[in-house]
Short mmCIF file of N, CA and C and ligand atoms in Angstrom, two decimals:
data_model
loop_
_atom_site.label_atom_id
_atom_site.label_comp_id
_atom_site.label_asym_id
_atom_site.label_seq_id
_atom_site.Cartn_x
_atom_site.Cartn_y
_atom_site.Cartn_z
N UNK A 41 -53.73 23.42 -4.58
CA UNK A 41 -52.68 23.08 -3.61
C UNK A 41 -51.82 21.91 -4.10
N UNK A 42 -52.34 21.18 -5.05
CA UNK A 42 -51.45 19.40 -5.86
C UNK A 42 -49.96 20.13 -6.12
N UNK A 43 -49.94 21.24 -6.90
CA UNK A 43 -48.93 21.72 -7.44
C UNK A 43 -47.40 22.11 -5.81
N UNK A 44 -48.06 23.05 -5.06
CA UNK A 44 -47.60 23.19 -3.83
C UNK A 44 -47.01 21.82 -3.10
N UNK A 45 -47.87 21.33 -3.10
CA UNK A 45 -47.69 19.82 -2.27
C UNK A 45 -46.66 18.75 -3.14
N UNK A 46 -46.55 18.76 -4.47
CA UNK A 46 -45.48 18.16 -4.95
C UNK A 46 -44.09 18.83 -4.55
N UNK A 47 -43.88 20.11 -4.83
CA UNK A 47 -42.85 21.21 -4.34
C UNK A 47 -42.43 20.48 -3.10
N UNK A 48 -43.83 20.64 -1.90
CA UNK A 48 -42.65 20.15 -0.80
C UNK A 48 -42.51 18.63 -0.67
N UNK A 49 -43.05 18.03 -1.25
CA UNK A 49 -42.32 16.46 -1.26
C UNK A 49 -41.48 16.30 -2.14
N UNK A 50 -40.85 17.52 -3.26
CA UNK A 50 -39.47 17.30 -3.56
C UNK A 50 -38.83 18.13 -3.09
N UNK A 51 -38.43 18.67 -2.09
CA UNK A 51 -38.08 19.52 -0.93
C UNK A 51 -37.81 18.57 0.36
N UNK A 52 -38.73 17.39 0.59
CA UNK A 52 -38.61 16.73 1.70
C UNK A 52 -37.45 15.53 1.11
N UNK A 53 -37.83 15.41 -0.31
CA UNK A 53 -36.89 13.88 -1.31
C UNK A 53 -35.66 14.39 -1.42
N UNK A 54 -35.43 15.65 -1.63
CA UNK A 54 -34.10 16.21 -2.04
C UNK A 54 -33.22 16.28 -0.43
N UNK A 55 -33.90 16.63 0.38
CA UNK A 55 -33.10 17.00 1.82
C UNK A 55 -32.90 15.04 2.31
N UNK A 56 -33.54 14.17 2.14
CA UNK A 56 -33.30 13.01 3.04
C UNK A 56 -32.74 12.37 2.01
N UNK A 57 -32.52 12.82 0.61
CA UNK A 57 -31.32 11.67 -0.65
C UNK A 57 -29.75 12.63 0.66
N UNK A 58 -29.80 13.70 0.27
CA UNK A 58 -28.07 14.56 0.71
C UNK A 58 -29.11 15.65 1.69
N UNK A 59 -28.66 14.71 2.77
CA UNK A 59 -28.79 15.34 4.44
C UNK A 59 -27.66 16.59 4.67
N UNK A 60 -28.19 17.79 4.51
CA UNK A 60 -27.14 18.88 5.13
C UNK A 60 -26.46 18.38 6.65
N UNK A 61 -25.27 18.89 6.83
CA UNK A 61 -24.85 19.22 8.46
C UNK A 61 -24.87 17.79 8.84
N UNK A 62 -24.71 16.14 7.66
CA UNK A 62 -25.02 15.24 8.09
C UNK A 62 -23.67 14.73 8.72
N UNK A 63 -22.95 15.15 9.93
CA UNK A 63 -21.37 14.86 10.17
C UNK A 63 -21.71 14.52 12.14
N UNK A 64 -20.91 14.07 12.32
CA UNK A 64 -20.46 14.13 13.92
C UNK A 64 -19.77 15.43 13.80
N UNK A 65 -19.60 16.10 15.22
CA UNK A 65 -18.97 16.91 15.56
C UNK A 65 -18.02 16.46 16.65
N UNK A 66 -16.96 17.26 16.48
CA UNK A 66 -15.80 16.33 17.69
C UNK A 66 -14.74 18.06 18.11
N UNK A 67 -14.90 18.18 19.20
CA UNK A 67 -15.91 17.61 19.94
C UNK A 67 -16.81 18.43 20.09
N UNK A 68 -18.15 17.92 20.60
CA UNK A 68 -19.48 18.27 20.88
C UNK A 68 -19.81 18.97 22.22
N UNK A 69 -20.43 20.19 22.51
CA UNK A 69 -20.36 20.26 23.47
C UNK A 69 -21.88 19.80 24.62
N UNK A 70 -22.70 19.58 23.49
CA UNK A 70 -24.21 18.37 23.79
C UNK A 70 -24.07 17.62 22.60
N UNK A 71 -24.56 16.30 22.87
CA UNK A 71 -24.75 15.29 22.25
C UNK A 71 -25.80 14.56 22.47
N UNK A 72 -26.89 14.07 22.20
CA UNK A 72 -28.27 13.40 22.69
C UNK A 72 -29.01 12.93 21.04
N UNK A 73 -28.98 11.20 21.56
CA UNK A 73 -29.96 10.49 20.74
C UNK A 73 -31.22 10.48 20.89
N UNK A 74 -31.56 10.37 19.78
CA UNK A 74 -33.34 10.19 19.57
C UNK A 74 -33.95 8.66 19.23
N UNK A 75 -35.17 8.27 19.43
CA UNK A 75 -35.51 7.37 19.04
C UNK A 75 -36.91 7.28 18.45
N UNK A 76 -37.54 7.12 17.91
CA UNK A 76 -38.80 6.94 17.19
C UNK A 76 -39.17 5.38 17.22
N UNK A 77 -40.03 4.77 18.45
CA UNK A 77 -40.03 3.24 18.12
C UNK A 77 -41.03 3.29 17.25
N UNK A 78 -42.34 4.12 17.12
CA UNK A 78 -43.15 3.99 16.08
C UNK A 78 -42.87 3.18 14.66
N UNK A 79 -41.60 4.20 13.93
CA UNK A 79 -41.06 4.24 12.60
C UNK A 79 -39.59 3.48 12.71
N UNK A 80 -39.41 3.42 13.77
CA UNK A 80 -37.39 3.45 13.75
C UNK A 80 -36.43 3.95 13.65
N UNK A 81 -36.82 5.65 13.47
CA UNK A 81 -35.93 6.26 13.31
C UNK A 81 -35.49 6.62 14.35
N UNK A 82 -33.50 6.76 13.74
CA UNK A 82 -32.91 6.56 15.21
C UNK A 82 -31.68 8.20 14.96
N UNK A 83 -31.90 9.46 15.40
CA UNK A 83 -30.65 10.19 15.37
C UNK A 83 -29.84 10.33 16.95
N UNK A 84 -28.44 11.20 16.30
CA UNK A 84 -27.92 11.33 17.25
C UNK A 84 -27.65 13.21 16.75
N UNK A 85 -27.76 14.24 17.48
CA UNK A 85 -27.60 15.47 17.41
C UNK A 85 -26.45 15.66 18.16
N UNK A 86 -25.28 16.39 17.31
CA UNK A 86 -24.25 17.15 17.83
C UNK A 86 -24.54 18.94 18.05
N UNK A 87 -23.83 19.47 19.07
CA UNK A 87 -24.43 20.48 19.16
C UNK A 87 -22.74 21.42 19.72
N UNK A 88 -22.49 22.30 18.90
CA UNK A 88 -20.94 23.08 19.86
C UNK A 88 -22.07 24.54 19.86
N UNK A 89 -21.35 24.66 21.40
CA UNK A 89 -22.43 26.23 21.70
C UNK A 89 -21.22 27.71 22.02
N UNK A 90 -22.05 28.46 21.42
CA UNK A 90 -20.45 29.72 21.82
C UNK A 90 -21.36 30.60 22.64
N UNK A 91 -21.69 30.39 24.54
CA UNK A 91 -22.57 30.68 25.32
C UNK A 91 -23.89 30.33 25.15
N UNK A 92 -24.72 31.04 24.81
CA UNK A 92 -26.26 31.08 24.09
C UNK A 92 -26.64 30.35 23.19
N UNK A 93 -25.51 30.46 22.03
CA UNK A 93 -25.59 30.80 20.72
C UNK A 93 -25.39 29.16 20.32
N UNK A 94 -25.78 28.71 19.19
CA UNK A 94 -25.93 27.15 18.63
C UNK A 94 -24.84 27.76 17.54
N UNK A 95 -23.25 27.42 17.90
CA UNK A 95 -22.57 27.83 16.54
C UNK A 95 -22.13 27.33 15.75
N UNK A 96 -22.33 25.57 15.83
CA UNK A 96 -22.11 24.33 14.62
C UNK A 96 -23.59 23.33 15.40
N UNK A 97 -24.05 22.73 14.44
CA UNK A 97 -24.87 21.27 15.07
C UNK A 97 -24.90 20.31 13.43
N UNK A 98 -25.02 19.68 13.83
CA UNK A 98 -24.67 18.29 13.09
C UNK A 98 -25.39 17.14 13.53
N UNK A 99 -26.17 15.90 12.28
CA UNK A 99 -26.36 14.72 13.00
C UNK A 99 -26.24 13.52 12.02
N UNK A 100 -26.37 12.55 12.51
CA UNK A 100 -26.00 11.42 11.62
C UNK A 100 -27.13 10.00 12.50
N UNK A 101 -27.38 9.31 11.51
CA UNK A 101 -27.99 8.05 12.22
C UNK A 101 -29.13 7.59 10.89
N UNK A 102 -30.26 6.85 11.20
CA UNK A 102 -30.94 6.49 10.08
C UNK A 102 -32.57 6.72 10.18
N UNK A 103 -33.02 6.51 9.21
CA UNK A 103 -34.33 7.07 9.35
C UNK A 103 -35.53 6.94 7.93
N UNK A 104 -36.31 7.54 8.50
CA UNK A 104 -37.44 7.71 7.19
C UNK A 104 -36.81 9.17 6.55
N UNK A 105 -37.71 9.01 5.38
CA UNK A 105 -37.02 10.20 4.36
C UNK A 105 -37.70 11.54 5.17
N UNK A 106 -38.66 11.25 5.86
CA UNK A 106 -39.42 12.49 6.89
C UNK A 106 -38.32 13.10 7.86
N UNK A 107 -38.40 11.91 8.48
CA UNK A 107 -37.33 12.34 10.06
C UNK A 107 -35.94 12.91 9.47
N UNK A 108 -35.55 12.41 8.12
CA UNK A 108 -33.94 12.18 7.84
C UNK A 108 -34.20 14.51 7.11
N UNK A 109 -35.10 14.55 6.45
CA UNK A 109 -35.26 15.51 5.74
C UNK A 109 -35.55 16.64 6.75
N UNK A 110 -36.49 16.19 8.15
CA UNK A 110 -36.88 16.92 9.30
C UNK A 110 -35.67 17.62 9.61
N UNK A 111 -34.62 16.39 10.17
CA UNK A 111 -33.20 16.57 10.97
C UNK A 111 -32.40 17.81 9.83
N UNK A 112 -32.26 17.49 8.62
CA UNK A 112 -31.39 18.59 7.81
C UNK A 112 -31.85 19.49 7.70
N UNK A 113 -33.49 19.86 7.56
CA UNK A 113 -33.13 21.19 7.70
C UNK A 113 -33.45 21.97 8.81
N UNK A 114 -33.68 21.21 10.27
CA UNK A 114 -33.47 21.53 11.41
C UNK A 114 -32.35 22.14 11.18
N UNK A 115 -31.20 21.43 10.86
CA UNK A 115 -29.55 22.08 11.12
C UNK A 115 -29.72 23.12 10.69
N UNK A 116 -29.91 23.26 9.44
CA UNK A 116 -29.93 24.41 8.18
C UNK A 116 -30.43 25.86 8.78
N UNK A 117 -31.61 25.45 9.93
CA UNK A 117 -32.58 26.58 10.22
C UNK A 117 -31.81 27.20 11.75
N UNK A 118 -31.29 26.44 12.35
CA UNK A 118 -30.80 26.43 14.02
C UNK A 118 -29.03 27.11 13.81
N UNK A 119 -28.73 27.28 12.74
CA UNK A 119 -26.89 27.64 13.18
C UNK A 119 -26.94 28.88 13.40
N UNK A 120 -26.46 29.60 14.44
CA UNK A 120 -26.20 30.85 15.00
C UNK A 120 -27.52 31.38 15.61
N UNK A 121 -28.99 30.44 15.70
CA UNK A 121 -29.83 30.82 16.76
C UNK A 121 -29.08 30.45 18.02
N UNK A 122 -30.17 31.37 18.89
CA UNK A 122 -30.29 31.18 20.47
C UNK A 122 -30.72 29.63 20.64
N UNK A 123 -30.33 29.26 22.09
CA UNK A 123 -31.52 28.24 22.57
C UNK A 123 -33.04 28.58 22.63
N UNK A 124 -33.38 30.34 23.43
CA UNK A 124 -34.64 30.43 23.09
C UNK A 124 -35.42 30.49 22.09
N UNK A 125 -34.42 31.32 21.08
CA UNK A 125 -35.11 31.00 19.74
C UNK A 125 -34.91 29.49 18.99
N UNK A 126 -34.53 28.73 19.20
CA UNK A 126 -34.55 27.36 19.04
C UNK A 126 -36.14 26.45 19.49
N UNK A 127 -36.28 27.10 20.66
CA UNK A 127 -37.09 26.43 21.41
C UNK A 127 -38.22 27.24 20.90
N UNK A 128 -38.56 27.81 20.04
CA UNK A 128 -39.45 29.03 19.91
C UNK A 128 -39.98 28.37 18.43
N UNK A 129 -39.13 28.08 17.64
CA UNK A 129 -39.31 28.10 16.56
C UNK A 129 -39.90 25.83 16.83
N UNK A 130 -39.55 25.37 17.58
CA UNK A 130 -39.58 24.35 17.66
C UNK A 130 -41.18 24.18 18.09
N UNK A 131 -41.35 24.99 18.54
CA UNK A 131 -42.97 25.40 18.95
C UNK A 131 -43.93 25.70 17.58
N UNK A 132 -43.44 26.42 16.91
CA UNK A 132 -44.02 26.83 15.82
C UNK A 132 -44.32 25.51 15.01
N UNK A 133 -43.02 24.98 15.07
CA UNK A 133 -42.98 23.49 14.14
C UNK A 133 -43.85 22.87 14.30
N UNK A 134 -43.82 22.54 15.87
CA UNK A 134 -44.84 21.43 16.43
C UNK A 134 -46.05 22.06 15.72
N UNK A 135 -46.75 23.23 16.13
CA UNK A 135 -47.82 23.45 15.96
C UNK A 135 -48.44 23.64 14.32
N UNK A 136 -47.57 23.62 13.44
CA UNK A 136 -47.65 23.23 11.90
C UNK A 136 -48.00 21.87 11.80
N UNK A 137 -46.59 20.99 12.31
CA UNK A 137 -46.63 19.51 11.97
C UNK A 137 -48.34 19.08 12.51
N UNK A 138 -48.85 19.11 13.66
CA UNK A 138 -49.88 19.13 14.08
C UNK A 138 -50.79 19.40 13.52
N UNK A 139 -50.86 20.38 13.32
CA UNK A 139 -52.49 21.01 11.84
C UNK A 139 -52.73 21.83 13.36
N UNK A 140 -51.88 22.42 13.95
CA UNK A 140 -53.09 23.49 14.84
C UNK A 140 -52.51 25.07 14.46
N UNK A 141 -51.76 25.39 13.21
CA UNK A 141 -51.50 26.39 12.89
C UNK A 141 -51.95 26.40 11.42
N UNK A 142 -52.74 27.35 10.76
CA UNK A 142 -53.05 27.48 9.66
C UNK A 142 -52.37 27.86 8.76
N UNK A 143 -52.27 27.40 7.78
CA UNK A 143 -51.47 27.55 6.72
C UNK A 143 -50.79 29.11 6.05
N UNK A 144 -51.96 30.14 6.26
CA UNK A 144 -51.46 31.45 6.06
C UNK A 144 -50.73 32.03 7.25
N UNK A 145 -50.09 31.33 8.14
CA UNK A 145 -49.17 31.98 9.24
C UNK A 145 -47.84 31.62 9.57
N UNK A 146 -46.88 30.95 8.26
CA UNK A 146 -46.07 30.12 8.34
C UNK A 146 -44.78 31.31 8.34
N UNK A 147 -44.91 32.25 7.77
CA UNK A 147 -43.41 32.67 7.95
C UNK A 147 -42.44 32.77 7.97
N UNK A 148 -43.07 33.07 9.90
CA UNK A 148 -41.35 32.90 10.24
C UNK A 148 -40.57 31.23 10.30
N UNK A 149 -41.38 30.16 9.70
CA UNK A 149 -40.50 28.78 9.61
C UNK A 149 -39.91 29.03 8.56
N UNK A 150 -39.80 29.66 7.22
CA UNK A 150 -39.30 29.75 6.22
C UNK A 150 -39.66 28.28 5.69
N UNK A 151 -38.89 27.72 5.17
CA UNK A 151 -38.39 26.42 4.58
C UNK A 151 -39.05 25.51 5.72
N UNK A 152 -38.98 25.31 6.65
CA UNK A 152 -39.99 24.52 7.36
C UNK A 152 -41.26 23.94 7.21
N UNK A 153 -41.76 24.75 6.63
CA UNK A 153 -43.39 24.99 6.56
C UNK A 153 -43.39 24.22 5.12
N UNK A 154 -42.58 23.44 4.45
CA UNK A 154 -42.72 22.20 3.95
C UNK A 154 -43.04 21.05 4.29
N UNK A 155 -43.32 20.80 5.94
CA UNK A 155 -44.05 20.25 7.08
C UNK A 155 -45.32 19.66 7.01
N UNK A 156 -45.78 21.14 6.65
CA UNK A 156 -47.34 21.27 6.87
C UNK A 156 -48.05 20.11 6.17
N UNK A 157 -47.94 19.45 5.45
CA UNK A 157 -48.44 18.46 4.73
C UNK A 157 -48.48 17.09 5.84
N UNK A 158 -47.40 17.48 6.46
CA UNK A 158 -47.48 16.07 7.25
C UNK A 158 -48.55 15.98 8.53
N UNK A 159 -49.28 17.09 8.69
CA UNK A 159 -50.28 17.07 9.68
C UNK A 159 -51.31 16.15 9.23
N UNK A 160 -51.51 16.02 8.37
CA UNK A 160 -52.25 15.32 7.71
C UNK A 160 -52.06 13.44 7.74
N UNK A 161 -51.04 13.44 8.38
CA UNK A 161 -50.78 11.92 8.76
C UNK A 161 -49.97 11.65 10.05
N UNK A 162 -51.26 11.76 10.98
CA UNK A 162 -50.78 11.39 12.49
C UNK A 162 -49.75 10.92 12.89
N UNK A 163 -49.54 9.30 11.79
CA UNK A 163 -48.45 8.59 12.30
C UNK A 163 -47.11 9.04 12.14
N UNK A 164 -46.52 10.02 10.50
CA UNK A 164 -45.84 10.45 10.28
C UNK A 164 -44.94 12.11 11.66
N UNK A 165 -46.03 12.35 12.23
CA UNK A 165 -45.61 13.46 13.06
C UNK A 165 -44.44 13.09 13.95
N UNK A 166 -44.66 12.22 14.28
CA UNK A 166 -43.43 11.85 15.33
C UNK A 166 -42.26 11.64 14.37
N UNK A 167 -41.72 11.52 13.36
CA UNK A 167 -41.00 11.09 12.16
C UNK A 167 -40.45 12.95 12.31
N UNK A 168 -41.13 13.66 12.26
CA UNK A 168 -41.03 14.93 11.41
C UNK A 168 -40.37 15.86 13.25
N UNK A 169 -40.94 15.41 13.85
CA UNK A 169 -40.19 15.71 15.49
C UNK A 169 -38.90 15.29 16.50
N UNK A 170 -38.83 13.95 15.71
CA UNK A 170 -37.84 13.59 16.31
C UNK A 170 -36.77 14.15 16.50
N UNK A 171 -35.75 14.65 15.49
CA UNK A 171 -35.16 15.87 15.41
C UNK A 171 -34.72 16.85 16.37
N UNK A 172 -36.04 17.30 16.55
CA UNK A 172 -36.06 18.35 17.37
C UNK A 172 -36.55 18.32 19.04
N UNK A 173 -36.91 17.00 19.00
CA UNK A 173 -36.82 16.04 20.19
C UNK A 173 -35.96 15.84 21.18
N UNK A 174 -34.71 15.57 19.87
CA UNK A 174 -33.51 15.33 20.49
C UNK A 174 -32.66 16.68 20.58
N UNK A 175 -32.57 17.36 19.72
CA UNK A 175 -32.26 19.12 19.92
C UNK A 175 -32.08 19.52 21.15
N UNK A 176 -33.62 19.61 21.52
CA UNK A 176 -34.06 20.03 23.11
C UNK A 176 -32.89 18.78 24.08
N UNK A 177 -33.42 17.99 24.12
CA UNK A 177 -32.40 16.67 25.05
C UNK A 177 -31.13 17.48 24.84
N UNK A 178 -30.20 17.22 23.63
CA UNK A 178 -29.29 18.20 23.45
C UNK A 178 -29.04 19.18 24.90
N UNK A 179 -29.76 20.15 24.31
CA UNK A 179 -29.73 21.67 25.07
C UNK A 179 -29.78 21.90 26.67
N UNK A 180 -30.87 20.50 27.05
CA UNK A 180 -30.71 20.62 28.08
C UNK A 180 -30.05 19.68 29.08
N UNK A 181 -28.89 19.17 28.53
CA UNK A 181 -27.83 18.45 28.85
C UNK A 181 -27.96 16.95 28.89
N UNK A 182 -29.73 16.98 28.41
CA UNK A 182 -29.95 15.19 28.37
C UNK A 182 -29.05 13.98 27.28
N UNK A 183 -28.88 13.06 27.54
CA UNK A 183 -28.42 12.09 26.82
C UNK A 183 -29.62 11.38 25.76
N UNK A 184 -30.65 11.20 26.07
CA UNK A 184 -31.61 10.52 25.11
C UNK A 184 -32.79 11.31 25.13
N UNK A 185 -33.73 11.13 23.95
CA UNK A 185 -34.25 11.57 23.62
C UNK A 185 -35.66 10.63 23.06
N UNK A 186 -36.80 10.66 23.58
CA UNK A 186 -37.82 9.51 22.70
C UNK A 186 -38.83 10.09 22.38
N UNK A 187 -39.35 9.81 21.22
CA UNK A 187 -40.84 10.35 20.83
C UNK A 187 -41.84 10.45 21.77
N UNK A 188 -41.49 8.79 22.68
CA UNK A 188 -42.84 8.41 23.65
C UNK A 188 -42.83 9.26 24.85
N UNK A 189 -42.01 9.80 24.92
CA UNK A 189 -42.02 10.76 25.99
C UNK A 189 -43.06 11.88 26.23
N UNK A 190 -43.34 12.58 24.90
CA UNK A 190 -43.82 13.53 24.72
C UNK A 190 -45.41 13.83 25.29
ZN1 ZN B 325 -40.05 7.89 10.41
#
C-alpha cells in the first residue's frame, strides 16, 4: 500500500499547490463560509444553480494542504451534479474520510478516495470536510458553516 499512499499524497500536494475552481463567482446564487477552529481553515463556497443542477461552484480562502486539496476537488467532482447527488456523494466521503467504508468500495468517489488515508488521522478529518460542510450550508441557503457543528 507505501506505493498507493505516496500517489495520493501527491494527488493531495498537487491539488492544494493549484486549487481548481479556486475563483469567486459573481454573482453567486449561494454563498456560505466555513470554518475549521481545530486547524484554521477558513473557505468561502460559491455556488450558481440552473434549478437542481450545481452549474458553476468555486471557492477561495486559506487552509491546510488537506482542506485546500479537499475543497478543489470537491469543485472538480460537484459541476453539473444534483443537490441530491451532492449530498449523496458527500455521504460516501464522510464515510471514507472516517474509516467506516472499506477500501474495496470506493468507486463511485472516483478521485476522492485519495481521502482514504486521512481516516487514519482523526484530527485531520475535519480539514478534509470542511469543504463540504460548507457546500451543504451553501445549498441550503445557510450563510456559515463550522466543523463544530457537526
Ligand atoms: Zn486543516
Amino acid at each position: 500500500m507505501a506505493d498507493l499512499r505516496d500517489l495520493y499524497q501527491e494527488v493531495i500536494l498537487e491539488h492544494s499547490k493549484a486549487p481548481r475552481n479556486y475563483r469567486e463567482l459573481k454573482p453567486a446564487d449561494h454563498k456560505a463560509e466555513g470554518y475549521n477552529p481545530l486547524c484554521g481553515d477558513r473557505f468561502t463556497v460559491y455556488l450558481q444553480m440552473e434549478g437542481d443542477k450545481i452549474r458553476d461552484i468555486g471557492f477561495q480562502g486559506s487552509g491546510c494542504a488537506i482542506s485546500k486539496a479537499s475543497a478543489s476537488m470537491m469543485t472538480q467532482s460537484l459541476k453539473g451534479k444534483t443537490k441530491a447527488e451532492a449530498d449523496k456523494l458527500f455521504e460516501r466521503f464522510h464515510q471514507v474520510v472516517t474509516g467506516q467504508e472499506s477500501n474495496g468500495n470506493q468507486t463511485e468517489l472516483g478521485k476522492l478516495a485519495v481521502f482514504s488515508g486521512v481516516s487514519e488521522f482523526p484530527t485531520r478529518v475535519k480539514c478534509a470536510t470542511l469543504a463540504w460542510h460548507t457546500l451543504e450550508a451553501a445549498l441550503e441557503g445557510k450563510q456559515e458553516a463550522s466543523t463544530e457543528t457537526e
